[in-house]
Short mmCIF file of N, CA and C in Angstrom, two decimals:
data_model
loop_
_atom_site.label_atom_id
_atom_site.label_comp_id
_atom_site.label_asym_id
_atom_site.label_seq_id
_atom_site.Cartn_x
_atom_site.Cartn_y
_atom_site.Cartn_z
N VAL A 1 -8.51 -16.14 -4.92
CA VAL A 1 -7.75 -17.34 -4.77
C VAL A 1 -7.76 -17.92 -3.50
N ASP A 2 -8.14 -17.15 -2.30
CA ASP A 2 -8.07 -17.61 -1.05
C ASP A 2 -9.41 -18.34 -0.78
N GLU A 3 -10.41 -18.37 -1.53
CA GLU A 3 -11.59 -19.00 -1.51
C GLU A 3 -11.71 -20.25 -2.40
N GLU A 4 -11.32 -20.19 -3.59
CA GLU A 4 -11.16 -21.18 -4.49
C GLU A 4 -10.12 -21.06 -5.46
N PRO A 5 -9.13 -21.82 -5.39
CA PRO A 5 -7.94 -21.75 -6.23
C PRO A 5 -8.28 -21.94 -7.74
N PRO A 6 -8.00 -21.04 -8.62
CA PRO A 6 -8.29 -21.26 -10.04
C PRO A 6 -7.61 -22.30 -10.72
N THR A 7 -8.30 -22.74 -11.78
CA THR A 7 -7.64 -23.82 -12.65
C THR A 7 -7.25 -22.98 -13.87
N LEU A 8 -5.86 -23.03 -14.14
CA LEU A 8 -5.33 -22.13 -15.21
C LEU A 8 -5.00 -23.21 -16.39
N PRO A 9 -5.08 -22.57 -17.55
CA PRO A 9 -4.86 -23.33 -18.81
C PRO A 9 -3.30 -23.33 -18.77
N ASN A 10 -2.78 -24.48 -19.56
CA ASN A 10 -1.44 -24.70 -19.97
C ASN A 10 -1.12 -24.03 -21.03
N SER A 11 -1.10 -22.65 -20.98
CA SER A 11 -0.75 -21.61 -22.18
C SER A 11 -0.08 -20.67 -21.63
N PRO A 12 0.49 -19.73 -22.76
CA PRO A 12 1.13 -18.51 -22.21
C PRO A 12 0.27 -17.62 -21.31
N ALA A 13 -1.06 -17.44 -21.52
CA ALA A 13 -1.82 -16.78 -20.71
C ALA A 13 -1.89 -17.37 -19.31
N GLY A 14 -2.08 -18.58 -19.25
CA GLY A 14 -2.07 -19.24 -17.77
C GLY A 14 -0.78 -19.23 -17.24
N THR A 15 0.25 -19.18 -17.91
CA THR A 15 1.68 -18.93 -17.26
C THR A 15 1.78 -17.60 -16.71
N SER A 16 1.25 -16.58 -17.52
CA SER A 16 1.24 -15.24 -16.88
C SER A 16 0.29 -15.01 -15.74
N ALA A 17 -0.75 -15.61 -15.82
CA ALA A 17 -1.73 -15.49 -14.60
C ALA A 17 -1.30 -16.24 -13.33
N LYS A 18 -0.49 -17.34 -13.55
CA LYS A 18 0.24 -18.10 -12.55
C LYS A 18 1.17 -17.20 -11.79
N ARG A 19 2.04 -16.44 -12.64
CA ARG A 19 3.09 -15.60 -12.16
C ARG A 19 2.46 -14.48 -11.25
N LEU A 20 1.29 -13.90 -11.71
CA LEU A 20 0.62 -12.86 -11.07
C LEU A 20 0.11 -13.43 -9.65
N LEU A 21 -0.31 -14.54 -9.66
CA LEU A 21 -0.91 -15.18 -8.31
C LEU A 21 0.20 -15.67 -7.39
N GLU A 22 1.47 -15.85 -7.95
CA GLU A 22 2.56 -16.42 -7.04
C GLU A 22 3.33 -15.11 -6.47
N GLU A 23 3.39 -14.01 -7.22
CA GLU A 23 4.07 -12.84 -6.57
C GLU A 23 3.16 -12.23 -5.52
N HIS A 24 3.91 -12.03 -4.40
CA HIS A 24 3.35 -11.46 -3.23
C HIS A 24 2.66 -10.10 -3.54
N SER A 25 3.33 -9.31 -4.17
CA SER A 25 2.79 -7.86 -4.41
C SER A 25 1.69 -7.73 -5.29
N THR A 26 1.30 -8.96 -6.18
CA THR A 26 0.19 -8.89 -7.00
C THR A 26 -0.87 -9.82 -6.48
N ARG A 27 -0.51 -10.94 -5.70
CA ARG A 27 -1.57 -11.86 -5.31
C ARG A 27 -2.77 -11.15 -4.50
N SER A 28 -2.50 -10.18 -3.77
CA SER A 28 -3.58 -9.59 -2.89
C SER A 28 -4.67 -9.12 -3.86
N PHE A 29 -4.44 -8.79 -5.05
CA PHE A 29 -5.63 -8.28 -6.02
C PHE A 29 -6.55 -9.43 -6.40
N PHE A 30 -6.16 -10.59 -5.99
CA PHE A 30 -6.93 -11.89 -6.29
C PHE A 30 -7.49 -12.53 -5.10
N ALA A 31 -7.27 -11.94 -3.79
CA ALA A 31 -7.77 -12.48 -2.56
C ALA A 31 -8.74 -11.69 -1.88
N LYS A 32 -9.77 -12.26 -1.19
CA LYS A 32 -10.78 -11.32 -0.38
C LYS A 32 -10.00 -11.16 0.95
N GLU A 33 -9.36 -12.14 1.53
CA GLU A 33 -8.79 -12.06 2.73
C GLU A 33 -9.81 -11.48 3.93
N GLY A 34 -10.94 -12.15 3.87
CA GLY A 34 -11.86 -11.62 4.78
C GLY A 34 -12.71 -10.29 4.63
N ARG A 35 -12.32 -9.64 3.53
CA ARG A 35 -12.83 -8.41 3.34
C ARG A 35 -14.19 -8.55 2.50
N ASP A 36 -15.03 -7.62 2.61
CA ASP A 36 -16.27 -7.48 1.95
C ASP A 36 -16.26 -6.90 0.50
N ILE A 37 -15.82 -7.63 -0.49
CA ILE A 37 -15.48 -7.09 -1.71
C ILE A 37 -16.21 -7.59 -2.82
N GLN A 38 -17.01 -6.90 -3.74
CA GLN A 38 -17.63 -7.50 -4.84
C GLN A 38 -16.82 -7.37 -5.83
N LEU A 39 -16.57 -8.40 -6.73
CA LEU A 39 -15.83 -8.37 -7.89
C LEU A 39 -16.66 -8.55 -9.10
N LEU A 40 -16.36 -7.36 -10.11
CA LEU A 40 -17.15 -7.36 -11.38
C LEU A 40 -15.90 -7.53 -12.31
N CYS A 41 -16.04 -8.56 -13.20
CA CYS A 41 -15.12 -8.74 -14.27
C CYS A 41 -15.54 -8.32 -15.61
N GLU A 42 -14.63 -7.68 -16.47
CA GLU A 42 -14.97 -7.22 -17.76
C GLU A 42 -16.21 -6.43 -17.72
N GLN A 43 -16.13 -5.39 -16.95
CA GLN A 43 -17.29 -4.39 -16.58
C GLN A 43 -17.21 -3.19 -17.63
N ALA A 44 -18.23 -3.25 -18.61
CA ALA A 44 -18.36 -2.33 -19.37
C ALA A 44 -18.83 -0.84 -18.75
N ILE A 45 -18.21 0.17 -19.33
CA ILE A 45 -18.63 1.51 -18.60
C ILE A 45 -18.72 2.38 -19.81
N ASP A 46 -19.70 3.28 -19.64
CA ASP A 46 -20.09 4.41 -20.85
C ASP A 46 -20.43 5.76 -19.94
N ALA A 47 -19.80 6.80 -20.16
CA ALA A 47 -20.14 8.09 -19.54
C ALA A 47 -19.74 9.25 -20.31
N THR A 48 -20.27 10.44 -19.90
CA THR A 48 -19.77 11.72 -20.61
C THR A 48 -18.99 12.24 -19.53
N ILE A 49 -17.69 12.59 -19.89
CA ILE A 49 -16.70 13.39 -19.15
C ILE A 49 -16.34 14.57 -19.69
N ASP A 50 -16.57 15.70 -19.07
CA ASP A 50 -16.13 17.04 -19.72
C ASP A 50 -16.44 17.28 -21.14
N GLY A 51 -17.86 16.68 -21.47
CA GLY A 51 -18.47 16.90 -22.73
C GLY A 51 -18.11 15.82 -23.81
N ARG A 52 -17.21 14.89 -23.31
CA ARG A 52 -16.83 13.73 -24.33
C ARG A 52 -17.30 12.50 -23.83
N TRP A 53 -17.63 11.58 -24.80
CA TRP A 53 -18.18 10.30 -24.48
C TRP A 53 -16.97 9.37 -24.20
N VAL A 54 -17.04 8.57 -23.00
CA VAL A 54 -15.93 7.82 -22.70
C VAL A 54 -16.62 6.32 -22.63
N SER A 55 -15.98 5.39 -23.26
CA SER A 55 -16.49 3.95 -23.20
C SER A 55 -15.28 3.04 -23.12
N GLY A 56 -15.54 2.03 -22.53
CA GLY A 56 -14.40 1.14 -22.09
C GLY A 56 -14.88 -0.08 -21.37
N VAL A 57 -13.98 -0.92 -21.11
CA VAL A 57 -14.37 -2.29 -20.40
C VAL A 57 -13.27 -2.33 -19.30
N ILE A 58 -13.52 -2.35 -18.05
CA ILE A 58 -12.61 -2.44 -16.91
C ILE A 58 -12.46 -3.91 -16.72
N ASP A 59 -11.09 -4.38 -16.56
CA ASP A 59 -10.84 -5.84 -16.39
C ASP A 59 -11.41 -6.26 -15.09
N ARG A 60 -11.06 -5.77 -14.05
CA ARG A 60 -11.45 -6.04 -12.73
C ARG A 60 -11.99 -4.78 -11.91
N LEU A 61 -13.09 -4.96 -11.41
CA LEU A 61 -13.52 -3.92 -10.63
C LEU A 61 -13.96 -4.55 -9.30
N HIS A 62 -13.22 -3.98 -8.18
CA HIS A 62 -13.54 -4.28 -6.79
C HIS A 62 -14.35 -3.11 -6.09
N LEU A 63 -15.49 -3.55 -5.68
CA LEU A 63 -16.21 -2.68 -4.79
C LEU A 63 -16.10 -3.08 -3.35
N HIS A 64 -15.28 -2.25 -2.56
CA HIS A 64 -15.01 -2.68 -1.11
C HIS A 64 -16.24 -1.99 -0.24
N ARG A 65 -16.93 -2.72 0.47
CA ARG A 65 -18.10 -1.98 1.25
C ARG A 65 -17.78 -2.20 2.64
N ASN A 66 -18.40 -1.15 3.40
CA ASN A 66 -18.30 -1.03 4.81
C ASN A 66 -19.23 -2.01 5.42
N SER A 67 -19.28 -1.89 6.85
CA SER A 67 -20.18 -2.77 7.53
C SER A 67 -21.73 -2.38 7.25
N ASN A 68 -21.99 -1.13 6.71
CA ASN A 68 -23.29 -0.76 6.39
C ASN A 68 -23.74 -1.22 4.91
N GLY A 69 -22.71 -1.94 4.09
CA GLY A 69 -22.91 -2.22 2.75
C GLY A 69 -22.70 -1.19 1.71
N GLU A 70 -22.23 -0.12 2.32
CA GLU A 70 -22.01 1.05 1.39
C GLU A 70 -20.75 0.83 0.80
N VAL A 71 -20.54 1.28 -0.65
CA VAL A 71 -19.30 1.12 -1.22
C VAL A 71 -18.27 2.46 -0.67
N GLN A 72 -17.11 1.92 -0.11
CA GLN A 72 -16.42 2.96 0.63
C GLN A 72 -15.02 3.14 -0.31
N ARG A 73 -14.62 2.04 -1.00
CA ARG A 73 -13.45 2.20 -1.88
C ARG A 73 -13.70 1.24 -3.08
N VAL A 74 -13.10 1.74 -4.14
CA VAL A 74 -13.25 1.13 -5.43
C VAL A 74 -11.70 0.85 -5.99
N GLU A 75 -11.59 -0.41 -6.50
CA GLU A 75 -10.28 -0.58 -7.22
C GLU A 75 -10.50 -0.95 -8.62
N ILE A 76 -9.88 -0.13 -9.62
CA ILE A 76 -9.95 -0.39 -10.91
C ILE A 76 -8.73 -1.17 -11.34
N ILE A 77 -8.71 -2.34 -11.77
CA ILE A 77 -7.64 -3.14 -12.10
C ILE A 77 -7.61 -3.54 -13.51
N ASP A 78 -6.33 -2.98 -14.23
CA ASP A 78 -6.41 -3.18 -15.66
C ASP A 78 -5.14 -4.01 -15.91
N PHE A 79 -5.38 -5.15 -16.73
CA PHE A 79 -4.21 -5.78 -17.05
C PHE A 79 -3.52 -5.40 -18.30
N LYS A 80 -2.12 -5.47 -18.18
CA LYS A 80 -1.53 -5.01 -19.62
C LYS A 80 -0.47 -6.01 -20.06
N THR A 81 -0.49 -6.27 -21.09
CA THR A 81 0.36 -7.43 -21.64
C THR A 81 1.56 -6.88 -22.41
N ASP A 82 1.68 -5.55 -22.53
CA ASP A 82 2.77 -4.82 -23.19
C ASP A 82 4.07 -5.47 -22.85
N ALA A 83 5.01 -5.62 -23.61
CA ALA A 83 6.30 -6.29 -23.21
C ALA A 83 7.34 -5.00 -23.09
N ILE A 84 6.94 -4.27 -21.99
CA ILE A 84 7.51 -3.12 -21.53
C ILE A 84 8.24 -3.46 -20.19
N ASP A 85 9.53 -3.16 -20.03
CA ASP A 85 10.34 -3.44 -18.96
C ASP A 85 10.36 -2.31 -17.80
N ASP A 86 9.64 -1.38 -18.16
CA ASP A 86 9.72 -0.29 -17.06
C ASP A 86 8.28 0.14 -16.78
N LEU A 87 8.04 -0.16 -15.43
CA LEU A 87 6.60 0.24 -15.01
C LEU A 87 6.23 1.58 -15.18
N GLN A 88 7.14 2.59 -14.93
CA GLN A 88 6.99 3.97 -15.00
C GLN A 88 6.39 4.33 -16.65
N GLN A 89 7.04 3.67 -17.49
CA GLN A 89 6.87 3.80 -18.98
C GLN A 89 5.41 3.40 -19.19
N LEU A 90 5.10 2.07 -18.60
CA LEU A 90 3.78 1.44 -18.72
C LEU A 90 2.71 2.46 -18.12
N LYS A 91 3.04 3.07 -17.05
CA LYS A 91 1.95 4.08 -16.43
C LYS A 91 1.75 5.04 -17.35
N THR A 92 2.82 5.70 -17.89
CA THR A 92 2.69 6.83 -18.77
C THR A 92 1.88 6.55 -20.08
N SER A 93 2.09 5.27 -20.54
CA SER A 93 1.31 4.83 -21.71
C SER A 93 -0.19 4.70 -21.41
N HIS A 94 -0.48 4.24 -20.33
CA HIS A 94 -1.81 4.01 -20.08
C HIS A 94 -2.60 5.02 -19.03
N GLN A 95 -2.05 6.01 -18.62
CA GLN A 95 -2.55 6.77 -17.48
C GLN A 95 -3.90 7.42 -17.92
N ALA A 96 -3.85 8.04 -19.11
CA ALA A 96 -5.14 8.76 -19.58
C ALA A 96 -6.20 7.72 -19.54
N GLN A 97 -6.09 6.55 -20.03
CA GLN A 97 -7.13 5.54 -19.97
C GLN A 97 -7.76 5.28 -18.57
N LEU A 98 -6.86 5.03 -17.52
CA LEU A 98 -7.19 4.78 -16.39
C LEU A 98 -7.82 5.96 -15.58
N ASN A 99 -7.34 7.15 -15.88
CA ASN A 99 -7.93 8.37 -15.32
C ASN A 99 -9.34 8.59 -15.89
N ALA A 100 -9.57 8.28 -17.06
CA ALA A 100 -10.93 8.27 -17.68
C ALA A 100 -11.94 7.37 -16.98
N TYR A 101 -11.47 6.01 -16.72
CA TYR A 101 -12.22 5.11 -15.94
C TYR A 101 -12.41 5.57 -14.56
N ARG A 102 -11.41 6.22 -13.97
CA ARG A 102 -11.65 6.64 -12.68
C ARG A 102 -12.79 7.64 -12.54
N GLN A 103 -12.72 8.52 -13.53
CA GLN A 103 -13.66 9.55 -13.60
C GLN A 103 -15.17 8.93 -13.73
N CYS A 104 -15.32 7.97 -14.58
CA CYS A 104 -16.56 7.37 -14.71
C CYS A 104 -17.14 6.66 -13.47
N VAL A 105 -16.21 6.04 -12.78
CA VAL A 105 -16.54 5.33 -11.58
C VAL A 105 -16.94 6.40 -10.53
N GLN A 106 -16.19 7.58 -10.33
CA GLN A 106 -16.46 8.51 -9.40
C GLN A 106 -17.81 9.03 -9.59
N GLN A 107 -18.33 9.03 -10.91
CA GLN A 107 -19.73 9.47 -10.92
C GLN A 107 -20.71 8.49 -10.35
N LEU A 108 -20.39 7.18 -10.34
CA LEU A 108 -21.23 6.07 -9.82
C LEU A 108 -21.19 6.00 -8.32
N TYR A 109 -19.92 6.24 -7.75
CA TYR A 109 -19.76 6.29 -6.28
C TYR A 109 -18.99 7.41 -5.81
N PRO A 110 -19.65 8.54 -5.86
CA PRO A 110 -18.92 9.66 -5.45
C PRO A 110 -18.32 9.83 -4.01
N GLN A 111 -18.93 9.04 -3.18
CA GLN A 111 -18.48 9.10 -1.85
C GLN A 111 -17.17 8.12 -1.66
N ALA A 112 -16.75 7.24 -2.56
CA ALA A 112 -15.77 6.29 -2.51
C ALA A 112 -14.37 6.68 -2.89
N GLU A 113 -13.34 6.31 -2.27
CA GLU A 113 -12.03 6.43 -2.75
C GLU A 113 -11.94 5.61 -4.09
N VAL A 114 -11.29 6.09 -4.96
CA VAL A 114 -11.08 5.17 -6.30
C VAL A 114 -9.55 5.05 -6.61
N GLU A 115 -9.01 3.74 -6.64
CA GLU A 115 -7.78 3.59 -7.04
C GLU A 115 -7.65 2.85 -8.22
N CYS A 116 -6.70 3.23 -9.08
CA CYS A 116 -6.42 2.58 -10.30
C CYS A 116 -5.00 1.95 -10.38
N VAL A 117 -5.11 0.65 -10.75
CA VAL A 117 -4.00 -0.04 -10.73
C VAL A 117 -3.75 -0.82 -12.08
N LEU A 118 -2.46 -0.86 -12.55
CA LEU A 118 -2.08 -1.50 -13.72
C LEU A 118 -1.40 -2.89 -13.32
N LEU A 119 -1.65 -3.91 -13.83
CA LEU A 119 -1.07 -5.24 -13.49
C LEU A 119 -0.30 -5.51 -14.79
N SER A 120 0.91 -5.55 -14.84
CA SER A 120 1.71 -5.84 -15.99
C SER A 120 1.94 -7.40 -15.91
N THR A 121 1.48 -8.01 -16.98
CA THR A 121 1.50 -9.56 -17.04
C THR A 121 2.99 -9.91 -17.45
N HIS A 122 3.68 -9.04 -18.03
CA HIS A 122 5.06 -9.15 -18.57
C HIS A 122 6.13 -9.19 -17.34
N LEU A 123 5.82 -8.37 -16.47
CA LEU A 123 6.66 -8.02 -15.35
C LEU A 123 6.15 -8.70 -14.00
N ALA A 124 4.95 -9.15 -14.07
CA ALA A 124 4.33 -9.76 -12.79
C ALA A 124 4.38 -8.70 -11.72
N GLU A 125 4.10 -7.39 -11.90
CA GLU A 125 4.23 -6.38 -11.10
C GLU A 125 3.12 -5.41 -11.27
N SER A 126 2.75 -4.47 -10.21
CA SER A 126 1.62 -3.55 -10.24
C SER A 126 2.21 -2.21 -10.16
N ILE A 127 1.40 -1.24 -10.62
CA ILE A 127 1.84 0.19 -10.49
C ILE A 127 0.50 0.80 -10.34
N SER A 128 0.29 1.73 -9.18
CA SER A 128 -0.92 2.49 -9.00
C SER A 128 -0.81 3.83 -9.83
N ILE A 129 -2.00 4.29 -10.25
CA ILE A 129 -2.23 5.47 -10.96
C ILE A 129 -3.01 6.55 -10.26
#
């Protein structure tokens, strides 16, 4: 949003997105702020973790690079539309999914710190896993 403000539809989804962009605590997930971040949206992943096949789609994947261009940090950001008023409950409901995504991404970038974040569109808040 700090490079090019988005055009949002006049719909419930657009209203939810606008709330996330207006909230100080969630806006930073949508801004580069001078950082070297590669954004991948709707990133499909497939991997074998502990002998089981994991397949999914990561809503937003941020690859943070150092001055040498190496990925040093990864943010996995997953939007949740659940009408749950308790972030801790939301975290509990989706923790296994995000931990599986983390394990997949760690196979790709073993040297990087991997952070998983749930963004609640209902609450316009985030919680790390």
